[in-house]
Amino acid sequence: MRIDIITVEPDLLRSPFENSMMKRAIEKGLAEVHFHNLREYGHGNYRQIDDYQFGGGAGMVLMIEPIARCIEKLQAERTYDEIIYTTPDAQTLNQATTNHLSLKENIIILTGHYKGVDQRVRDKYITKEISIGDYVLTGGELAAAVICDAVIRLIPGVLGDETSALTDSFQDNLLSPPVYTRPSDYEGMKVPEILLSGNFPKIEEWRTEKAYERTKQIRPDLLDE
Ligand code: 6GU
């Protein structure tokens, strides 16, 4: 999978891709990530990329021309399955969307900034708009890193243990059950007996029950879906 990220703040974005799971996925050749600094597509001495909004109001808006130049340059090189725009005024990311995106070959992620982008960018180029939650970030860069992490870990071969992505919270609309490791007794706080029993069908049953309990308590909305 190839991901092209168009951003005003490429440096804000680099480190998640240079560490841990995403770094390994890139090293294994399972994911390829390229950053494009929108500033380089601005015109004039100042490389202008944003301007005041028509109709007045606080905050700058990213202009269509630099974004169009960048997207069209990429589109001349390959076909993209999705062109994603990160913005708080969109549907929130969920596991179904990350599953869907993990099957794509080439995607572009345009990260929002300031007051956002000229609406015509969204109308002309964007195929999917994603928010990562009901709160406002300064820019869409961190959201892009979140999306990439959630998607790249699902690409077959990225995770060592093939089954672990399937048992994640949300993969079946349930939160994960509690987990424990050594010591089995920490200052009187004991690990549930069943987990030490070696009775694996019973352990699975216990885990499912705990997953339901936890979901019912913390995210009952998931059980309605
Ligand atoms: Cl994708 N962008 C910004 N700026 N804020 C957000 C967001 C995205 N998702 C939640 N808040």
Coordinates of N, CA and C and ligand atoms in Angstrom, one line a residue:
M1 N 0.8 -1.2 0.0 CA 0.0 0.0 0.0 C 0.9 1.3 0.0
R2 N 0.5 2.2 -0.8 CA 1.2 3.5 -0.9 C 0.3 4.6 -0.4
I3 N 0.9 5.4 0.6 CA 0.1 6.5 1.1 C 0.9 7.8 0.9
D4 N 0.3 8.7 0.2 CA 0.8 10.1 0.0 C 0.1 11.1 0.9
I5 N 0.9 11.7 1.7 CA 0.3 12.7 2.7 C 0.7 14.1 2.3
I6 N -0.3 14.9 2.0 CA -0.1 16.3 1.7 C -0.3 17.1 2.9
T7 N 0.7 17.9 3.3 CA 0.6 18.5 4.6 C 1.4 19.9 4.6
V8 N 1.0 20.7 5.6 CA 1.7 22.0 5.8 C 2.8 21.8 6.8
E9 N 2.7 20.7 7.6 CA 3.7 20.5 8.7 C 4.3 19.1 8.6
P10 N 5.1 18.8 7.5 CA 5.6 17.4 7.4 C 6.4 17.0 8.6
D11 N 7.1 17.9 9.3 CA 8.0 17.5 10.4 C 7.2 17.0 11.6
L12 N 6.0 17.6 11.7 CA 5.1 17.2 12.8 C 4.7 15.7 12.7
L13 N 4.8 15.2 11.5 CA 4.2 13.9 11.1 C 5.3 12.8 11.1
R14 N 6.5 13.1 11.0 CA 7.5 12.1 10.6 C 7.7 11.0 11.7
S15 N 7.8 11.4 13.0 CA 8.2 10.4 14.0 C 7.3 9.1 14.1
P16 N 6.0 9.2 14.0 CA 5.2 8.0 14.1 C 5.6 7.0 13.0
F17 N 6.1 7.5 11.9 CA 6.5 6.6 10.8 C 7.9 6.0 10.9
E18 N 8.6 6.6 11.9 CA 10.0 6.2 12.0 C 10.2 5.3 13.3
N19 N 9.1 4.8 13.8 CA 9.2 4.0 15.0 C 8.2 2.9 15.0
S20 N 8.5 1.8 15.7 CA 7.5 0.8 16.1 C 6.9 0.1 14.8
M21 N 5.6 -0.1 14.9 CA 4.9 -0.9 13.9 C 5.0 -0.3 12.5
M22 N 4.8 1.0 12.4 CA 4.8 1.6 11.0 C 6.2 1.6 10.4
K23 N 7.2 1.8 11.2 CA 8.6 1.7 10.7 C 8.8 0.3 10.2
R24 N 8.4 -0.7 10.9 CA 8.6 -2.1 10.5 C 7.8 -2.4 9.2
A25 N 6.6 -1.9 9.1 CA 5.8 -2.2 7.9 C 6.5 -1.5 6.7
I26 N 7.1 -0.4 6.9 CA 7.7 0.3 5.8 C 9.0 -0.4 5.4
E27 N 9.8 -0.9 6.5 CA 11.0 -1.6 6.2 C 10.7 -2.9 5.5
K28 N 9.6 -3.6 5.8 CA 9.3 -4.8 5.2 C 8.7 -4.6 3.8
G29 N 8.5 -3.4 3.4 CA 8.0 -3.1 2.0 C 6.5 -3.3 1.9
L30 N 5.8 -3.4 3.0 CA 4.4 -3.6 3.0 C 3.6 -2.3 2.9
A31 N 4.3 -1.2 3.4 CA 3.7 0.1 3.2 C 4.7 1.1 2.8
E32 N 4.3 2.1 2.0 CA 5.2 3.1 1.5 C 4.5 4.4 1.8
V33 N 5.2 5.3 2.5 CA 4.6 6.6 2.9 C 5.4 7.7 2.4
H34 N 4.8 8.7 1.7 CA 5.5 9.8 1.1 C 4.8 11.1 1.6
F35 N 5.7 12.1 2.0 CA 5.2 13.4 2.5 C 5.4 14.4 1.4
H36 N 4.4 15.3 1.3 CA 4.4 16.3 0.3 C 4.1 17.6 1.0
N37 N 5.1 18.5 1.0 CA 5.0 19.8 1.7 C 4.2 20.8 0.8
L38 N 3.0 21.1 1.3 CA 2.1 21.9 0.4 C 2.7 23.2 0.1
R39 N 3.6 23.7 1.0 CA 4.3 25.0 0.8 C 5.0 25.0 -0.6
E40 N 5.6 23.9 -0.9 CA 6.3 23.8 -2.2 C 5.5 24.0 -3.4
Y41 N 4.2 23.9 -3.2 CA 3.3 24.0 -4.4 C 2.6 25.4 -4.4
G42 N 3.0 26.3 -3.5 CA 2.5 27.7 -3.4 C 3.2 28.5 -4.5
H43 N 2.5 29.5 -5.0 CA 3.0 30.4 -6.0 C 3.7 31.6 -5.4
G44 N 4.6 32.2 -6.2 CA 5.2 33.5 -5.8 C 6.3 33.4 -4.9
N45 N 6.9 34.6 -4.6 CA 8.1 34.6 -3.6 C 7.7 34.0 -2.3
Y46 N 6.5 34.2 -1.9 CA 6.1 33.8 -0.5 C 5.5 32.4 -0.5
R47 N 5.4 31.8 -1.7 CA 4.8 30.5 -1.7 C 3.5 30.4 -1.0
Q48 N 2.6 31.3 -1.4 CA 1.4 31.5 -0.7 C 0.5 30.2 -0.9
I49 N -0.1 29.8 0.2 CA -0.9 28.6 0.2 C -2.3 28.9 0.9
D50 N -2.4 30.0 1.6 CA -3.7 30.3 2.3 C -4.1 31.7 2.1
D51 N -5.3 32.0 2.3 CA -5.8 33.4 2.2 C -7.0 33.6 3.0
Y52 N -7.4 34.9 3.2 CA -8.6 35.2 3.9 C -9.9 34.6 3.3
Q53 N -10.9 34.3 4.1 CA -12.1 33.7 3.5 C -13.0 34.8 3.0
F54 N -13.6 34.5 1.9 CA -14.7 35.4 1.3 C -15.8 35.5 2.3
G55 N -16.4 36.7 2.4 CA -17.5 36.8 3.3 C -17.1 37.2 4.7
G56 N -15.8 37.2 4.9 CA -15.3 37.7 6.2 C -15.3 36.5 7.2
G57 N -14.6 36.8 8.4 CA -14.5 35.8 9.4 C -13.1 35.5 9.7
A58 N -12.8 35.0 11.0 CA -11.5 34.8 11.4 C -10.9 33.5 10.8
G59 N -9.6 33.5 10.6 CA -9.0 32.3 10.2 C -8.7 32.2 8.7
M60 N -7.6 31.6 8.4 CA -7.2 31.5 7.0 C -7.7 30.2 6.4
V61 N -7.8 30.2 5.1 CA -8.3 29.0 4.3 C -7.3 28.6 3.3
L62 N -7.0 27.3 3.3 CA -6.0 26.8 2.3 C -6.7 26.9 0.9
M63 N -5.8 27.5 0.0 CA -6.3 27.8 -1.4 C -6.4 26.5 -2.3
I64 N -7.2 26.6 -3.3 CA -7.3 25.4 -4.2 C -6.1 25.1 -5.1
E65 N -5.5 26.2 -5.6 CA -4.5 26.0 -6.6 C -3.3 25.1 -6.1
P66 N -2.7 25.5 -5.0 CA -1.5 24.6 -4.6 C -1.9 23.2 -4.4
I67 N -3.1 23.0 -3.8 CA -3.6 21.6 -3.5 C -3.8 20.9 -4.9
A68 N -4.4 21.6 -5.8 CA -4.7 21.0 -7.1 C -3.4 20.6 -7.8
R69 N -2.4 21.5 -7.7 CA -1.1 21.2 -8.4 C -0.5 19.9 -7.8
C70 N -0.6 19.8 -6.5 CA 0.0 18.6 -5.8 C -0.8 17.4 -6.1
I71 N -2.1 17.4 -6.0 CA -2.9 16.2 -6.3 C -2.7 15.8 -7.7
E72 N -2.8 16.7 -8.6 CA -2.7 16.4 -10.1 C -1.4 15.8 -10.5
K73 N -0.3 16.3 -9.8 CA 1.0 15.8 -10.1 C 1.0 14.3 -9.7
L74 N 0.5 14.0 -8.5 CA 0.4 12.6 -8.0 C -0.5 11.7 -8.9
Q75 N -1.6 12.3 -9.3 CA -2.5 11.5 -10.1 C -1.9 11.2 -11.5
A76 N -1.0 12.1 -12.0 CA -0.4 11.8 -13.3 C 0.6 10.6 -13.2
E77 N 1.0 10.2 -12.0 CA 1.9 9.2 -11.8 C 1.3 7.8 -11.5
R78 N 0.1 7.8 -10.9 CA -0.6 6.6 -10.6 C -2.1 6.9 -10.3
T79 N -2.9 5.8 -10.3 CA -4.3 6.0 -10.0 C -4.5 5.8 -8.5
Y80 N -5.3 6.7 -7.9 CA -5.6 6.6 -6.4 C -7.0 6.1 -6.2
D81 N -7.1 5.1 -5.2 CA -8.3 4.5 -4.8 C -9.2 5.5 -3.9
E82 N -8.5 6.3 -3.1 CA -9.2 7.2 -2.3 C -8.3 8.5 -2.1
I83 N -9.0 9.6 -2.0 CA -8.4 10.9 -1.7 C -9.1 11.4 -0.4
I84 N -8.4 11.3 0.7 CA -9.0 11.5 2.0 C -8.7 12.9 2.5
Y85 N -9.6 13.5 3.1 CA -9.4 14.8 3.7 C -9.7 14.7 5.2
T86 N -8.7 15.1 6.1 CA -8.9 15.1 7.5 C -9.5 16.4 8.0
T87 N -10.6 16.3 8.7 CA -11.4 17.4 9.1 C -12.3 17.1 10.2
P88 N -12.5 18.0 11.2 CA -13.4 17.6 12.3 C -14.9 17.5 11.8
D89 N -15.2 18.2 10.7 CA -16.6 18.2 10.3 C -16.8 17.0 9.3
A90 N -16.6 15.8 9.7 CA -16.8 14.6 8.9 C -17.3 13.5 9.8
Q91 N -17.6 12.4 9.2 CA -17.9 11.2 10.0 C -16.7 10.7 10.7
T92 N -16.9 10.2 11.9 CA -15.7 9.8 12.7 C -15.2 8.4 12.3
L93 N -13.9 8.3 12.3 CA -13.2 7.0 12.0 C -13.7 5.9 12.8
N94 N -13.9 4.7 12.2 CA -14.2 3.5 13.0 C -13.5 2.3 12.4
Q95 N -13.6 1.2 13.0 CA -12.8 0.0 12.6 C -13.3 -0.4 11.2
A96 N -14.6 -0.3 10.9 CA -15.1 -0.7 9.5 C -14.3 0.2 8.4
T97 N -14.2 1.5 8.7 CA -13.5 2.3 7.7 C -12.0 1.9 7.6
T98 N -11.3 1.6 8.7 CA -9.9 1.2 8.6 C -9.8 -0.1 7.9
N99 N -10.7 -1.0 8.2 CA -10.7 -2.3 7.4 C -10.8 -2.1 5.9
H100 N -11.7 -1.2 5.6 CA -12.0 -0.9 4.2 C -10.7 -0.3 3.5
L101 N -10.1 0.7 4.2 CA -8.9 1.4 3.7 C -7.7 0.4 3.6
S102 N -7.6 -0.5 4.5 CA -6.4 -1.4 4.5 C -6.3 -2.3 3.2
L103 N -7.4 -2.4 2.5 CA -7.5 -3.2 1.2 C -7.1 -2.3 0.0
K104 N -6.8 -1.0 0.2 CA -6.6 -0.2 -1.0 C -5.1 -0.2 -1.4
E105 N -4.9 0.1 -2.6 CA -3.5 0.1 -3.2 C -2.8 1.5 -2.9
N106 N -3.4 2.5 -3.4 CA -2.9 3.9 -3.3 C -3.9 4.8 -2.7
I107 N -3.5 5.6 -1.7 CA -4.3 6.6 -1.2 C -3.6 7.9 -0.9
I108 N -4.3 9.0 -1.0 CA -3.8 10.3 -0.7 C -4.5 10.7 0.6
I109 N -3.8 11.3 1.5 CA -4.4 12.0 2.6 C -4.0 13.5 2.6
L110 N -5.0 14.3 2.5 CA -4.8 15.8 2.5 C -5.2 16.2 3.9
T111 N -4.2 16.8 4.6 CA -4.5 17.2 6.0 C -5.0 18.6 6.1
G112 N -6.0 18.8 6.8 CA -6.6 20.2 6.9 C -5.7 21.0 7.8
H113 N -5.9 22.3 7.8 CA -5.2 23.3 8.6 C -5.9 24.6 8.7
Y114 N -5.6 25.4 9.7 CA -6.3 26.7 9.8 C -7.8 26.5 9.9
K115 N -8.5 27.2 9.0 CA -10.0 27.1 9.0 C -10.4 26.0 8.1
G116 N -9.4 25.3 7.4 CA -9.8 24.3 6.5 C -9.4 24.6 5.1
V117 N -9.9 23.9 4.1 CA -9.6 24.1 2.7 C -10.8 24.7 2.0
D118 N -10.6 25.4 0.9 CA -11.6 25.9 0.1 C -12.6 24.7 -0.3
Q119 N -13.8 25.0 -0.1 CA -14.8 23.9 -0.3 C -14.7 23.3 -1.7
R120 N -14.2 24.0 -2.7 CA -14.1 23.4 -4.0 C -13.1 22.3 -4.1
V121 N -12.1 22.3 -3.2 CA -11.1 21.2 -3.1 C -11.9 19.9 -2.7
R122 N -12.8 20.1 -1.8 CA -13.6 18.9 -1.3 C -14.5 18.4 -2.4
D123 N -15.1 19.4 -3.1 CA -16.1 19.0 -4.1 C -15.4 18.3 -5.3
K124 N -14.2 18.8 -5.6 CA -13.6 18.3 -6.9 C -12.7 17.0 -6.7
Y125 N -12.0 17.0 -5.5 CA -11.0 15.9 -5.4 C -11.3 14.9 -4.3
I126 N -11.9 15.3 -3.3 CA -11.9 14.4 -2.1 C -13.0 13.3 -2.2
T127 N -12.6 12.0 -2.0 CA -13.5 10.9 -2.1 C -14.0 10.5 -0.7
K128 N -13.3 10.9 0.4 CA -13.7 10.5 1.7 C -13.2 11.5 2.7
E129 N -14.0 11.9 3.6 CA -13.6 12.8 4.7 C -13.7 12.1 6.0
I130 N -12.7 12.3 6.8 CA -12.5 11.6 8.1 C -12.2 12.5 9.2
S131 N -13.0 12.4 10.3 CA -12.6 13.0 11.6 C -12.2 11.9 12.5
I132 N -11.3 12.2 13.5 CA -11.0 11.1 14.4 C -11.7 11.3 15.8
G133 N -12.6 12.2 15.9 CA -13.4 12.3 17.1 C -14.0 13.7 17.3
D134 N -14.9 13.8 18.3 CA -15.6 15.0 18.5 C -14.9 16.0 19.4
Y135 N -13.8 16.5 18.8 CA -13.0 17.5 19.5 C -12.2 18.2 18.4
V136 N -11.6 19.3 18.7 CA -10.9 20.0 17.6 C -9.4 20.0 17.8
L137 N -8.7 19.5 16.8 CA -7.2 19.6 16.8 C -6.8 20.8 16.0
T138 N -5.5 21.2 16.2 CA -5.0 22.4 15.5 C -4.9 22.2 14.0
G139 N -4.5 20.9 13.7 CA -4.4 20.6 12.3 C -4.7 19.1 12.1
G140 N -4.8 18.7 10.9 CA -5.2 17.3 10.6 C -4.0 16.4 10.6
E141 N -2.8 16.9 10.8 CA -1.6 16.0 10.7 C -1.6 14.8 11.7
L142 N -1.9 15.1 13.0 CA -2.0 14.0 13.9 C -3.1 13.1 13.6
A143 N -4.2 13.6 13.1 CA -5.3 12.7 12.6 C -4.8 11.8 11.5
A144 N -4.0 12.3 10.6 CA -3.5 11.5 9.5 C -2.6 10.4 10.0
A145 N -1.8 10.7 11.1 CA -0.9 9.7 11.7 C -1.8 8.6 12.3
V146 N -2.9 9.0 13.0 CA -3.8 8.0 13.6 C -4.4 7.1 12.6
I147 N -4.9 7.7 11.5 CA -5.5 6.9 10.4 C -4.5 5.9 9.8
C148 N -3.3 6.4 9.6 CA -2.2 5.5 9.0 C -1.9 4.3 9.9
D149 N -1.8 4.7 11.2 CA -1.5 3.6 12.2 C -2.6 2.5 12.2
A150 N -3.8 3.0 12.3 CA -5.0 2.1 12.3 C -5.1 1.2 11.1
V151 N -4.7 1.8 9.9 CA -4.8 1.1 8.6 C -3.6 0.2 8.4
I152 N -2.4 0.7 8.6 CA -1.2 -0.1 8.2 C -1.1 -1.4 9.0
R153 N -1.5 -1.3 10.3 CA -1.4 -2.5 11.1 C -2.3 -3.7 10.7
L154 N -3.3 -3.3 9.8 CA -4.2 -4.4 9.3 C -3.7 -5.0 8.0
I155 N -2.7 -4.4 7.4 CA -2.1 -5.0 6.2 C -1.5 -6.4 6.5
P156 N -1.9 -7.5 5.8 CA -1.4 -8.8 6.1 C 0.1 -8.8 6.2
G157 N 0.7 -9.4 7.2 CA 2.1 -9.5 7.3 C 2.7 -8.4 8.2
V158 N 2.0 -7.4 8.5 CA 2.5 -6.3 9.3 C 2.7 -6.7 10.8
L159 N 1.6 -7.3 11.3 CA 1.7 -7.7 12.7 C 2.3 -9.1 12.7
G160 N 3.1 -9.4 13.7 CA 3.7 -10.7 13.8 C 2.7 -11.8 14.0
D161 N 1.8 -11.5 15.0 CA 0.7 -12.5 15.3 C -0.5 -12.2 14.5
E162 N -0.7 -12.9 13.4 CA -1.8 -12.7 12.4 C -3.2 -12.5 13.1
T163 N -3.3 -13.2 14.2 CA -4.7 -13.2 14.8 C -4.9 -12.0 15.7
S164 N -3.8 -11.3 16.0 CA -4.1 -10.3 17.1 C -4.9 -9.1 16.6
A165 N -4.8 -8.8 15.3 CA -5.6 -7.7 14.8 C -7.1 -8.0 14.8
L166 N -7.3 -9.3 14.6 CA -8.7 -9.8 14.6 C -9.4 -9.8 16.0
T167 N -8.6 -9.8 17.0 CA -9.2 -9.9 18.4 C -9.1 -8.5 19.0
D168 N -8.8 -7.5 18.3 CA -8.8 -6.1 18.8 C -10.1 -5.7 19.3
S169 N -10.1 -4.7 20.2 CA -11.4 -4.0 20.6 C -11.9 -3.5 19.2
F170 N -13.3 -3.5 19.1 CA -14.0 -3.0 18.0 C -14.0 -3.9 16.8
Q171 N -13.2 -4.9 16.7 CA -13.2 -5.7 15.5 C -14.5 -6.4 15.4
D172 N -15.1 -6.7 16.5 CA -16.5 -7.3 16.5 C -17.4 -6.4 17.4
N173 N -17.2 -5.1 17.4 CA -18.0 -4.2 18.1 C -18.0 -4.4 19.6
L174 N -17.0 -5.1 20.1 CA -16.9 -5.3 21.6 C -15.5 -4.7 22.0
L175 N -15.5 -4.2 23.3 CA -14.3 -3.8 23.9 C -13.5 -5.0 24.3
S176 N -12.2 -4.9 24.4 CA -11.3 -6.0 24.8 C -11.6 -6.4 26.3
P177 N -11.5 -7.7 26.6 CA -11.5 -8.1 28.0 C -10.3 -7.7 28.7
P178 N -10.3 -7.8 30.1 CA -9.1 -7.4 30.8 C -8.0 -8.5 30.6
V179 N -6.7 -8.0 30.6 CA -5.6 -9.0 30.5 C -4.7 -8.8 31.7
Y180 N -3.9 -9.9 32.0 CA -3.0 -10.0 33.1 C -1.7 -10.6 32.7
T181 N -0.6 -10.3 33.4 CA 0.6 -11.0 33.3 C 1.2 -11.2 34.7
R182 N 2.4 -11.7 34.8 CA 3.0 -12.0 36.1 C 3.3 -10.7 36.8
P183 N 3.2 -10.7 38.2 CA 3.0 -11.9 39.0 C 1.5 -12.2 39.2
S184 N 1.2 -13.4 39.5 CA -0.2 -13.8 39.6 C -0.9 -13.3 40.9
D185 N 0.0 -12.9 41.8 CA -0.5 -12.2 43.0 C 0.3 -11.0 43.3
Y186 N -0.3 -9.8 43.1 CA 0.5 -8.5 43.4 C -0.1 -7.9 44.6
E187 N 0.6 -8.0 45.7 CA 0.2 -7.4 47.0 C -1.3 -7.8 47.3
G188 N -1.6 -9.0 47.1 CA -3.0 -9.5 47.4 C -4.0 -9.3 46.2
M189 N -3.6 -8.6 45.2 CA -4.5 -8.5 44.0 C -4.2 -9.7 43.1
K190 N -5.2 -10.6 43.1 CA -5.0 -11.9 42.4 C -5.5 -11.9 41.0
V191 N -4.8 -12.5 40.1 CA -5.3 -12.8 38.7 C -6.5 -13.7 38.8
P192 N -7.6 -13.5 38.0 CA -8.7 -14.4 38.1 C -8.3 -15.8 37.9
E193 N -8.7 -16.7 38.8 CA -8.4 -18.1 38.8 C -8.5 -18.8 37.4
I194 N -9.6 -18.5 36.7 CA -9.8 -19.2 35.4 C -8.7 -19.0 34.5
L195 N -8.0 -17.9 34.5 CA -6.9 -17.7 33.5 C -5.7 -18.6 33.8
L196 N -5.6 -19.1 35.1 CA -4.5 -19.9 35.4 C -4.9 -21.4 35.3
S197 N -6.1 -21.7 34.9 CA -6.6 -23.0 34.9 C -6.2 -23.9 33.7
G198 N -5.8 -23.3 32.6 CA -5.4 -24.1 31.5 C -6.6 -24.6 30.7
N199 N -7.8 -24.3 31.1 CA -9.0 -24.8 30.4 C -9.4 -23.7 29.4
F200 N -8.9 -23.9 28.2 CA -9.0 -22.8 27.2 C -10.4 -22.5 26.7
P201 N -11.2 -23.6 26.5 CA -12.6 -23.2 26.1 C -13.3 -22.4 27.2
K202 N -13.1 -22.7 28.5 CA -13.6 -21.9 29.6 C -13.0 -20.5 29.6
I203 N -11.7 -20.4 29.3 CA -11.1 -19.1 29.3 C -11.7 -18.2 28.2
E204 N -11.9 -18.8 27.0 CA -12.5 -18.0 25.9 C -13.9 -17.5 26.3
E205 N -14.7 -18.4 27.0 CA -16.0 -18.1 27.5 C -16.0 -16.9 28.4
W206 N -15.0 -17.0 29.4 CA -14.8 -15.9 30.4 C -14.5 -14.6 29.7
R207 N -13.6 -14.7 28.7 CA -13.2 -13.4 28.0 C -14.3 -12.8 27.3
T208 N -15.1 -13.6 26.6 CA -16.3 -13.1 25.9 C -17.3 -12.4 26.9
E209 N -17.5 -13.1 28.0 CA -18.4 -12.5 29.0 C -17.9 -11.2 29.5
K210 N -16.6 -11.1 29.8 CA -16.0 -9.9 30.3 C -16.0 -8.8 29.2
A211 N -15.8 -9.2 28.0 CA -15.9 -8.2 26.9 C -17.3 -7.6 26.8
Y212 N -18.3 -8.4 27.0 CA -19.7 -7.9 27.0 C -20.0 -7.0 28.2
E213 N -19.5 -7.4 29.3 CA -19.7 -6.7 30.6 C -19.1 -5.3 30.4
R214 N -17.8 -5.3 29.9 CA -17.1 -4.0 29.8 C -17.8 -3.1 28.7
T215 N -18.2 -3.7 27.6 CA -18.9 -2.9 26.6 C -20.2 -2.3 27.1
K216 N -20.9 -3.1 27.8 CA -22.2 -2.7 28.3 C -22.1 -1.5 29.3
Q217 N -21.0 -1.6 30.1 CA -20.7 -0.6 31.1 C -20.2 0.7 30.5
I218 N -19.2 0.6 29.5 CA -18.5 1.8 29.1 C -19.0 2.3 27.7
R219 N -19.4 1.4 26.8 CA -19.9 1.8 25.5 C -21.1 1.1 25.1
P220 N -22.2 1.2 25.8 CA -23.5 0.5 25.5 C -23.9 0.8 24.1
D221 N -23.6 1.9 23.5 CA -24.0 2.3 22.2 C -23.5 1.3 21.1
L222 N -22.3 0.6 21.4 CA -21.8 -0.4 20.5 C -22.6 -1.6 20.4
L223 N -23.3 -1.9 21.5 CA -24.2 -3.1 21.5 C -25.5 -2.9 20.7
D224 N -25.8 -1.6 20.5 CA -27.0 -1.3 19.7 C -26.8 -1.5 18.2
E225 N -25.5 -1.4 17.8 CA -25.2 -1.3 16.4 C -25.4 -2.7 15.7
Ligands
6GU1 CL1 -9.3 15.0 11.2 N1 -8.8 17.4 12.1 C1 -8.9 18.4 13.1 N2 -8.3 19.5 12.8 N3 -9.5 18.2 14.2 C2 -10.0 17.0 14.5 C3 -10.0 16.0 13.5 C4 -9.4 16.2 12.3 N4 -10.6 14.9 14.0 C5 -11.0 15.3 15.2 N5 -10.7 16.5 15.5

